[in-house]
mmCIF file with all atom_site columns, C-alpha atoms in Angstrom:
data_model
loop_
_atom_site.group_PDB
_atom_site.id
_atom_site.type_symbol
_atom_site.label_atom_id
_atom_site.label_alt_id
_atom_site.label_comp_id
_atom_site.label_asym_id
_atom_site.label_entity_id
_atom_site.label_seq_id
_atom_site.pdbx_PDB_ins_code
_atom_site.Cartn_x
_atom_site.Cartn_y
_atom_site.Cartn_z
_atom_site.occupancy
_atom_site.B_iso_or_equiv
_atom_site.pdbx_formal_charge
_atom_site.auth_seq_id
_atom_site.auth_comp_id
_atom_site.auth_asym_id
_atom_site.auth_atom_id
_atom_site.pdbx_PDB_model_num
ATOM 1   C CA . MET A 1 1   ? 172.448 -45.661 -42.141 1.00 59.00 ? 1   MET A CA 1
ATOM 2   C CA . THR A 1 2   ? 174.495 -46.050 -45.203 1.00 66.00 ? 2   THR A CA 1
ATOM 3   C CA . TYR A 1 3   ? 174.670 -43.593 -48.017 1.00 64.00 ? 3   TYR A CA 1
ATOM 4   C CA . PRO A 1 4   ? 174.875 -44.654 -51.667 1.00 65.00 ? 4   PRO A CA 1
ATOM 5   C CA . GLU A 1 5   ? 178.121 -44.022 -53.423 1.00 69.00 ? 5   GLU A CA 1
ATOM 6   C CA . ARG A 1 6   ? 178.512 -40.820 -55.276 1.00 65.00 ? 6   ARG A CA 1
ATOM 7   C CA . PRO A 1 7   ? 178.568 -41.139 -59.037 1.00 58.00 ? 7   PRO A CA 1
ATOM 8   C CA . THR A 1 8   ? 181.838 -40.152 -60.572 1.00 64.00 ? 8   THR A CA 1
ATOM 9   C CA . ALA A 1 9   ? 180.458 -38.926 -63.878 1.00 68.00 ? 9   ALA A CA 1
ATOM 10  C CA . VAL A 1 10  ? 177.174 -37.381 -64.839 1.00 64.00 ? 10  VAL A CA 1
ATOM 11  C CA . GLU A 1 11  ? 175.484 -38.434 -68.027 1.00 70.00 ? 11  GLU A CA 1
ATOM 12  C CA . VAL A 1 12  ? 173.572 -35.767 -69.898 1.00 68.00 ? 12  VAL A CA 1
ATOM 13  C CA . HIS A 1 13  ? 170.843 -36.828 -72.271 1.00 66.00 ? 13  HIS A CA 1
ATOM 14  C CA . HIS A 1 14  ? 169.656 -34.454 -74.944 1.00 68.00 ? 14  HIS A CA 1
ATOM 15  C CA . PRO A 1 15  ? 166.172 -35.274 -76.129 1.00 62.00 ? 15  PRO A CA 1
ATOM 16  C CA . GLN A 1 16  ? 165.619 -35.454 -79.863 1.00 65.00 ? 16  GLN A CA 1
ATOM 17  C CA . PRO A 1 17  ? 162.295 -33.983 -81.064 1.00 61.00 ? 17  PRO A CA 1
ATOM 18  C CA . ILE A 1 18  ? 160.134 -36.192 -83.217 1.00 62.00 ? 18  ILE A CA 1
ATOM 19  C CA . ASN A 1 19  ? 158.815 -34.285 -86.199 1.00 61.00 ? 19  ASN A CA 1
ATOM 20  C CA . THR A 1 20  ? 155.513 -35.630 -87.450 1.00 62.00 ? 20  THR A CA 1
ATOM 21  C CA . HIS A 1 21  ? 155.035 -32.832 -89.956 1.00 62.00 ? 21  HIS A CA 1
ATOM 22  C CA . PRO A 1 22  ? 157.481 -31.234 -92.321 1.00 63.00 ? 22  PRO A CA 1
ATOM 23  C CA . PRO A 1 23  ? 159.402 -28.267 -90.941 1.00 61.00 ? 23  PRO A CA 1
ATOM 24  C CA . THR A 1 24  ? 158.055 -24.849 -91.813 1.00 63.00 ? 24  THR A CA 1
ATOM 25  C CA . PRO A 1 25  ? 160.246 -22.677 -93.973 1.00 64.00 ? 25  PRO A CA 1
ATOM 26  C CA . LEU A 1 26  ? 162.109 -19.986 -92.096 1.00 62.00 ? 26  LEU A CA 1
ATOM 27  C CA . LEU A 1 27  ? 161.271 -16.420 -92.924 1.00 60.00 ? 27  LEU A CA 1
ATOM 28  C CA . PRO A 1 28  ? 164.138 -14.039 -93.509 1.00 61.00 ? 28  PRO A CA 1
ATOM 29  C CA . ILE A 1 29  ? 164.741 -11.959 -90.392 1.00 58.00 ? 29  ILE A CA 1
ATOM 30  C CA . GLN A 1 30  ? 165.538 -8.306  -90.615 1.00 61.00 ? 30  GLN A CA 1
ATOM 31  C CA . PRO A 1 31  ? 169.052 -7.545  -89.367 1.00 57.00 ? 31  PRO A CA 1
ATOM 32  C CA . GLY A 1 32  ? 167.918 -5.171  -86.618 1.00 59.00 ? 32  GLY A CA 1
ATOM 33  C CA . THR A 1 33  ? 165.451 -7.582  -85.003 1.00 61.00 ? 33  THR A CA 1
ATOM 34  C CA . VAL A 1 34  ? 167.818 -10.367 -83.901 1.00 58.00 ? 34  VAL A CA 1
ATOM 35  C CA . PRO A 1 35  ? 169.163 -9.706  -80.422 1.00 61.00 ? 35  PRO A CA 1
ATOM 36  C CA . ALA A 1 36  ? 172.895 -9.827  -79.867 1.00 67.00 ? 36  ALA A CA 1
ATOM 37  C CA . VAL A 1 37  ? 174.444 -12.900 -78.299 1.00 70.00 ? 37  VAL A CA 1
ATOM 38  C CA . ALA A 1 38  ? 176.467 -12.206 -75.170 1.00 72.00 ? 38  ALA A CA 1
ATOM 39  C CA . SER A 1 39  ? 178.963 -14.364 -73.309 1.00 76.00 ? 39  SER A CA 1
ATOM 40  C CA . VAL A 1 40  ? 179.678 -14.077 -69.613 1.00 77.00 ? 40  VAL A CA 1
ATOM 41  C CA . VAL A 1 41  ? 182.681 -15.615 -67.820 1.00 80.00 ? 41  VAL A CA 1
ATOM 42  C CA . LEU A 1 42  ? 181.726 -16.839 -64.363 1.00 82.00 ? 42  LEU A CA 1
ATOM 43  C CA . PRO A 1 43  ? 184.190 -16.665 -61.443 1.00 83.00 ? 43  PRO A CA 1
ATOM 44  C CA . ASP A 1 44  ? 184.849 -20.423 -61.607 1.00 87.00 ? 44  ASP A CA 1
ATOM 45  C CA . GLY A 1 45  ? 185.901 -20.154 -65.267 1.00 81.00 ? 45  GLY A CA 1
ATOM 46  C CA . ARG A 1 46  ? 182.762 -21.385 -66.961 1.00 83.00 ? 46  ARG A CA 1
ATOM 47  C CA . ILE A 1 47  ? 181.429 -19.395 -69.901 1.00 81.00 ? 47  ILE A CA 1
ATOM 48  C CA . VAL A 1 48  ? 177.684 -18.803 -70.231 1.00 79.00 ? 48  VAL A CA 1
ATOM 49  C CA . THR A 1 49  ? 176.434 -17.674 -73.618 1.00 78.00 ? 49  THR A CA 1
ATOM 50  C CA . GLY A 1 50  ? 172.952 -16.284 -74.267 1.00 76.00 ? 50  GLY A CA 1
ATOM 51  C CA . TYR A 1 51  ? 170.946 -13.473 -75.644 1.00 71.00 ? 51  TYR A CA 1
ATOM 52  C CA . ALA A 1 52  ? 171.410 -10.093 -74.066 1.00 64.00 ? 52  ALA A CA 1
ATOM 53  C CA . ILE A 1 53  ? 168.240 -8.942  -72.384 1.00 65.00 ? 53  ILE A CA 1
ATOM 54  C CA . GLU A 1 54  ? 167.645 -5.250  -72.316 1.00 69.00 ? 54  GLU A CA 1
ATOM 55  C CA . PRO A 1 55  ? 166.544 -4.022  -68.924 1.00 69.00 ? 55  PRO A CA 1
ATOM 56  C CA . ALA A 1 56  ? 162.892 -3.090  -68.724 1.00 70.00 ? 56  ALA A CA 1
ATOM 57  C CA . LYS A 1 57  ? 162.472 0.613   -69.169 1.00 77.00 ? 57  LYS A CA 1
ATOM 58  C CA . SER A 1 58  ? 160.378 2.196   -66.486 1.00 77.00 ? 58  SER A CA 1
ATOM 59  C CA . GLU A 1 59  ? 157.787 4.713   -67.514 1.00 78.00 ? 59  GLU A CA 1
ATOM 60  C CA . PRO A 1 60  ? 158.782 8.317   -67.004 1.00 78.00 ? 60  PRO A CA 1
ATOM 61  C CA . VAL A 1 61  ? 157.713 9.701   -63.681 1.00 75.00 ? 61  VAL A CA 1
ATOM 62  C CA . THR A 1 62  ? 154.979 12.246  -64.083 1.00 76.00 ? 62  THR A CA 1
ATOM 63  C CA . HIS A 1 63  ? 155.198 15.506  -62.223 1.00 74.00 ? 63  HIS A CA 1
ATOM 64  C CA . LYS A 1 64  ? 153.128 15.299  -59.073 1.00 73.00 ? 64  LYS A CA 1
ATOM 65  C CA . HIS A 1 65  ? 151.479 18.453  -57.828 1.00 70.00 ? 65  HIS A CA 1
ATOM 66  C CA . ALA A 1 66  ? 152.182 19.610  -54.294 1.00 78.00 ? 66  ALA A CA 1
ATOM 67  C CA . VAL A 1 67  ? 148.442 19.607  -53.576 1.00 79.00 ? 67  VAL A CA 1
ATOM 68  C CA . SER A 1 68  ? 146.129 16.929  -54.893 1.00 83.00 ? 68  SER A CA 1
ATOM 69  C CA . ARG A 1 69  ? 143.510 17.842  -57.477 1.00 84.00 ? 69  ARG A CA 1
ATOM 70  C CA . THR A 1 70  ? 140.787 16.497  -55.209 1.00 87.00 ? 70  THR A CA 1
ATOM 71  C CA . ALA A 1 71  ? 141.763 18.903  -52.424 1.00 86.00 ? 71  ALA A CA 1
ATOM 72  C CA . VAL A 1 72  ? 141.765 21.815  -54.860 1.00 87.00 ? 72  VAL A CA 1
ATOM 73  C CA . ASN A 1 73  ? 138.332 20.827  -56.206 1.00 89.00 ? 73  ASN A CA 1
ATOM 74  C CA . VAL A 1 74  ? 136.901 20.525  -52.684 1.00 88.00 ? 74  VAL A CA 1
ATOM 75  C CA . ALA A 1 75  ? 138.303 23.937  -51.734 1.00 88.00 ? 75  ALA A CA 1
ATOM 76  C CA . LEU A 1 76  ? 136.902 25.573  -54.872 1.00 88.00 ? 76  LEU A CA 1
ATOM 77  C CA . GLY A 1 77  ? 133.563 23.919  -54.226 1.00 87.00 ? 77  GLY A CA 1
ATOM 78  C CA . GLY A 1 78  ? 133.553 25.346  -50.699 1.00 86.00 ? 78  GLY A CA 1
ATOM 79  C CA . ILE A 1 79  ? 134.317 28.831  -51.984 1.00 85.00 ? 79  ILE A CA 1
ATOM 80  C CA . GLY A 1 80  ? 131.545 28.535  -54.574 1.00 84.00 ? 80  GLY A CA 1
ATOM 81  C CA . PHE A 1 81  ? 129.109 27.273  -51.933 1.00 85.00 ? 81  PHE A CA 1
ATOM 82  C CA . ALA A 1 82  ? 129.948 30.226  -49.674 1.00 84.00 ? 82  ALA A CA 1
ATOM 83  C CA . ALA A 1 83  ? 129.333 32.633  -52.566 1.00 82.00 ? 83  ALA A CA 1
ATOM 84  C CA . VAL A 1 84  ? 126.011 30.962  -53.322 1.00 82.00 ? 84  VAL A CA 1
ATOM 85  C CA . CYS A 1 85  ? 124.984 31.126  -49.656 1.00 83.00 ? 85  CYS A CA 1
ATOM 86  C CA . GLY A 1 86  ? 125.448 34.905  -49.681 1.00 80.00 ? 86  GLY A CA 1
ATOM 87  C CA . GLY A 1 87  ? 123.314 35.122  -52.808 1.00 81.00 ? 87  GLY A CA 1
ATOM 88  C CA . LEU A 1 88  ? 120.666 32.882  -51.249 1.00 82.00 ? 88  LEU A CA 1
ATOM 89  C CA . LEU A 1 89  ? 120.601 35.098  -48.160 1.00 83.00 ? 89  LEU A CA 1
ATOM 90  C CA . MET A 1 90  ? 120.028 38.135  -50.379 1.00 85.00 ? 90  MET A CA 1
ATOM 91  C CA . LEU A 1 91  ? 117.365 36.227  -52.311 1.00 85.00 ? 91  LEU A CA 1
ATOM 92  C CA . THR A 1 92  ? 115.445 35.324  -49.144 1.00 87.00 ? 92  THR A CA 1
ATOM 93  C CA . THR A 1 93  ? 115.656 38.950  -47.973 1.00 90.00 ? 93  THR A CA 1
ATOM 94  C CA . PHE A 1 94  ? 114.295 40.098  -51.339 1.00 91.00 ? 94  PHE A CA 1
ATOM 95  C CA . ILE A 1 95  ? 111.435 37.583  -51.174 1.00 92.00 ? 95  ILE A CA 1
ATOM 96  C CA . THR A 1 96  ? 110.553 38.733  -47.641 1.00 93.00 ? 96  THR A CA 1
ATOM 97  C CA . ALA A 1 97  ? 110.501 42.402  -48.705 1.00 94.00 ? 97  ALA A CA 1
ATOM 98  C CA . LEU A 1 98  ? 108.425 41.565  -51.791 1.00 95.00 ? 98  LEU A CA 1
ATOM 99  C CA . THR A 1 99  ? 105.927 39.675  -49.626 1.00 95.00 ? 99  THR A CA 1
ATOM 100 C CA . ALA A 1 100 ? 105.595 42.651  -47.267 1.00 95.00 ? 100 ALA A CA 1
ATOM 101 C CA . PHE A 1 101 ? 105.099 45.007  -50.240 1.00 96.00 ? 101 PHE A CA 1
ATOM 102 C CA . VAL A 1 102 ? 102.366 42.829  -51.756 1.00 96.00 ? 102 VAL A CA 1
ATOM 103 C CA . THR A 1 103 ? 100.664 42.590  -48.348 1.00 96.00 ? 103 THR A CA 1
ATOM 104 C CA . GLN A 1 104 ? 100.659 46.392  -48.049 1.00 96.00 ? 104 GLN A CA 1
ATOM 105 C CA . LEU A 1 105 ? 99.217  46.734  -51.573 1.00 95.00 ? 105 LEU A CA 1
ATOM 106 C CA . ILE A 1 106 ? 96.420  44.294  -50.736 1.00 95.00 ? 106 ILE A CA 1
ATOM 107 C CA . THR A 1 107 ? 95.662  46.159  -47.479 1.00 95.00 ? 107 THR A CA 1
ATOM 108 C CA . LEU A 1 108 ? 95.607  49.525  -49.305 1.00 95.00 ? 108 LEU A CA 1
ATOM 109 C CA . ALA A 1 109 ? 93.262  48.123  -51.954 1.00 94.00 ? 109 ALA A CA 1
ATOM 110 C CA . ALA A 1 110 ? 90.947  46.755  -49.240 1.00 93.00 ? 110 ALA A CA 1
ATOM 111 C CA . VAL A 1 111 ? 90.845  50.142  -47.465 1.00 93.00 ? 111 VAL A CA 1
ATOM 112 C CA . ILE A 1 112 ? 90.151  52.055  -50.696 1.00 92.00 ? 112 ILE A CA 1
ATOM 113 C CA . PHE A 1 113 ? 87.527  49.545  -51.881 1.00 92.00 ? 113 PHE A CA 1
ATOM 114 C CA . GLY A 1 114 ? 85.920  49.454  -48.423 1.00 90.00 ? 114 GLY A CA 1
ATOM 115 C CA . GLY A 1 115 ? 85.778  53.259  -48.344 1.00 88.00 ? 115 GLY A CA 1
ATOM 116 C CA . TRP A 1 116 ? 84.177  53.331  -51.782 1.00 87.00 ? 116 TRP A CA 1
ATOM 117 C CA . ILE A 1 117 ? 81.518  50.846  -50.634 1.00 88.00 ? 117 ILE A CA 1
ATOM 118 C CA . ALA A 1 118 ? 80.909  52.901  -47.464 1.00 85.00 ? 118 ALA A CA 1
ATOM 119 C CA . VAL A 1 119 ? 80.409  56.052  -49.557 1.00 84.00 ? 119 VAL A CA 1
ATOM 120 C CA . GLN A 1 120 ? 77.992  54.183  -51.803 1.00 82.00 ? 120 GLN A CA 1
ATOM 121 C CA . VAL A 1 121 ? 75.981  52.878  -48.877 1.00 81.00 ? 121 VAL A CA 1
ATOM 122 C CA . PHE A 1 122 ? 76.067  55.845  -46.549 1.00 81.00 ? 122 PHE A CA 1
ATOM 123 C CA . GLY A 1 123 ? 76.782  58.707  -48.941 1.00 75.00 ? 123 GLY A CA 1
ATOM 124 C CA . HIS A 1 124 ? 74.558  61.543  -50.255 1.00 70.00 ? 124 HIS A CA 1
ATOM 125 C CA . ARG A 1 125 ? 72.156  60.682  -53.092 1.00 65.00 ? 125 ARG A CA 1
ATOM 126 C CA . PRO A 1 126 ? 71.103  63.673  -55.166 1.00 64.00 ? 126 PRO A CA 1
ATOM 127 C CA . THR A 1 127 ? 68.223  61.865  -56.810 1.00 61.00 ? 127 THR A CA 1
ATOM 128 C CA . GLY A 1 128 ? 66.046  59.971  -54.472 1.00 57.00 ? 128 GLY A CA 1
ATOM 129 C CA . SER A 1 129 ? 62.881  60.135  -52.510 1.00 61.00 ? 129 SER A CA 1
ATOM 130 C CA . GLY A 1 130 ? 62.746  61.528  -49.036 1.00 60.00 ? 130 GLY A CA 1
ATOM 131 C CA . THR A 1 131 ? 63.794  64.682  -47.328 1.00 64.00 ? 131 THR A CA 1
ATOM 132 C CA . THR A 1 132 ? 67.376  65.699  -46.888 1.00 62.00 ? 132 THR A CA 1
ATOM 133 C CA . VAL A 1 133 ? 68.003  67.761  -43.783 1.00 63.00 ? 133 VAL A CA 1
ATOM 134 C CA . ASN A 1 134 ? 71.280  69.523  -43.121 1.00 62.00 ? 134 ASN A CA 1
ATOM 135 C CA . ILE A 1 135 ? 71.499  70.416  -39.481 1.00 59.00 ? 135 ILE A CA 1
ATOM 136 C CA . ARG A 1 136 ? 73.896  73.117  -38.588 1.00 64.00 ? 136 ARG A CA 1
ATOM 137 C CA . LYS A 1 137 ? 72.591  74.778  -35.499 1.00 63.00 ? 137 LYS A CA 1
ATOM 138 C CA . ALA A 1 138 ? 69.460  73.337  -34.247 1.00 62.00 ? 138 ALA A CA 1
ATOM 139 C CA . VAL A 1 139 ? 67.311  75.515  -32.094 1.00 63.00 ? 139 VAL A CA 1
ATOM 140 C CA . ILE A 1 140 ? 64.257  74.048  -30.539 1.00 64.00 ? 140 ILE A CA 1
ATOM 141 C CA . LYS A 1 141 ? 61.932  76.445  -28.686 1.00 64.00 ? 141 LYS A CA 1
ATOM 142 C CA . ARG A 1 142 ? 58.539  75.381  -27.434 1.00 64.00 ? 142 ARG A CA 1
ATOM 143 C CA . ASN A 1 143 ? 58.438  72.245  -29.516 1.00 65.00 ? 143 ASN A CA 1
ATOM 144 C CA . LYS A 1 144 ? 59.189  74.188  -32.688 1.00 66.00 ? 144 LYS A CA 1
ATOM 145 C CA . PHE A 1 145 ? 62.270  73.529  -34.808 1.00 62.00 ? 145 PHE A CA 1
ATOM 146 C CA . TYR A 1 146 ? 64.171  76.541  -36.156 1.00 59.00 ? 146 TYR A CA 1
ATOM 147 C CA . GLY A 1 147 ? 66.854  75.597  -38.551 1.00 55.00 ? 147 GLY A CA 1
#
């Protein structure tokens, strides 16, 4: 396999732009906006000229907390839930006691109302027909009643 000969000189072609429209007028540039031109000498002696590029500035590092906010919120939620559970336990105890109290009031009302009805049905009537007999010591001799 044969290799082609190496060229001894390199031709560089610079393309020429074709302007189909007239060039736009240049606006005056403020002196502080044009970046500075820098030249760098390479180790082999060549000089490279170009615009100096400022390094990208990183955003300042924000202070990170030792404990994440999520962990703190979960812990506070747990503490609040525990406090609410104690209150709910007291609330259920209160409701149970209130239920027992209302039950006792209903029972007492039934006993009082039932007693009142019993007195009305079986009690003494001052005005009424019939004979009222109060028996204290009953003595019966020879089929005769002595009261």
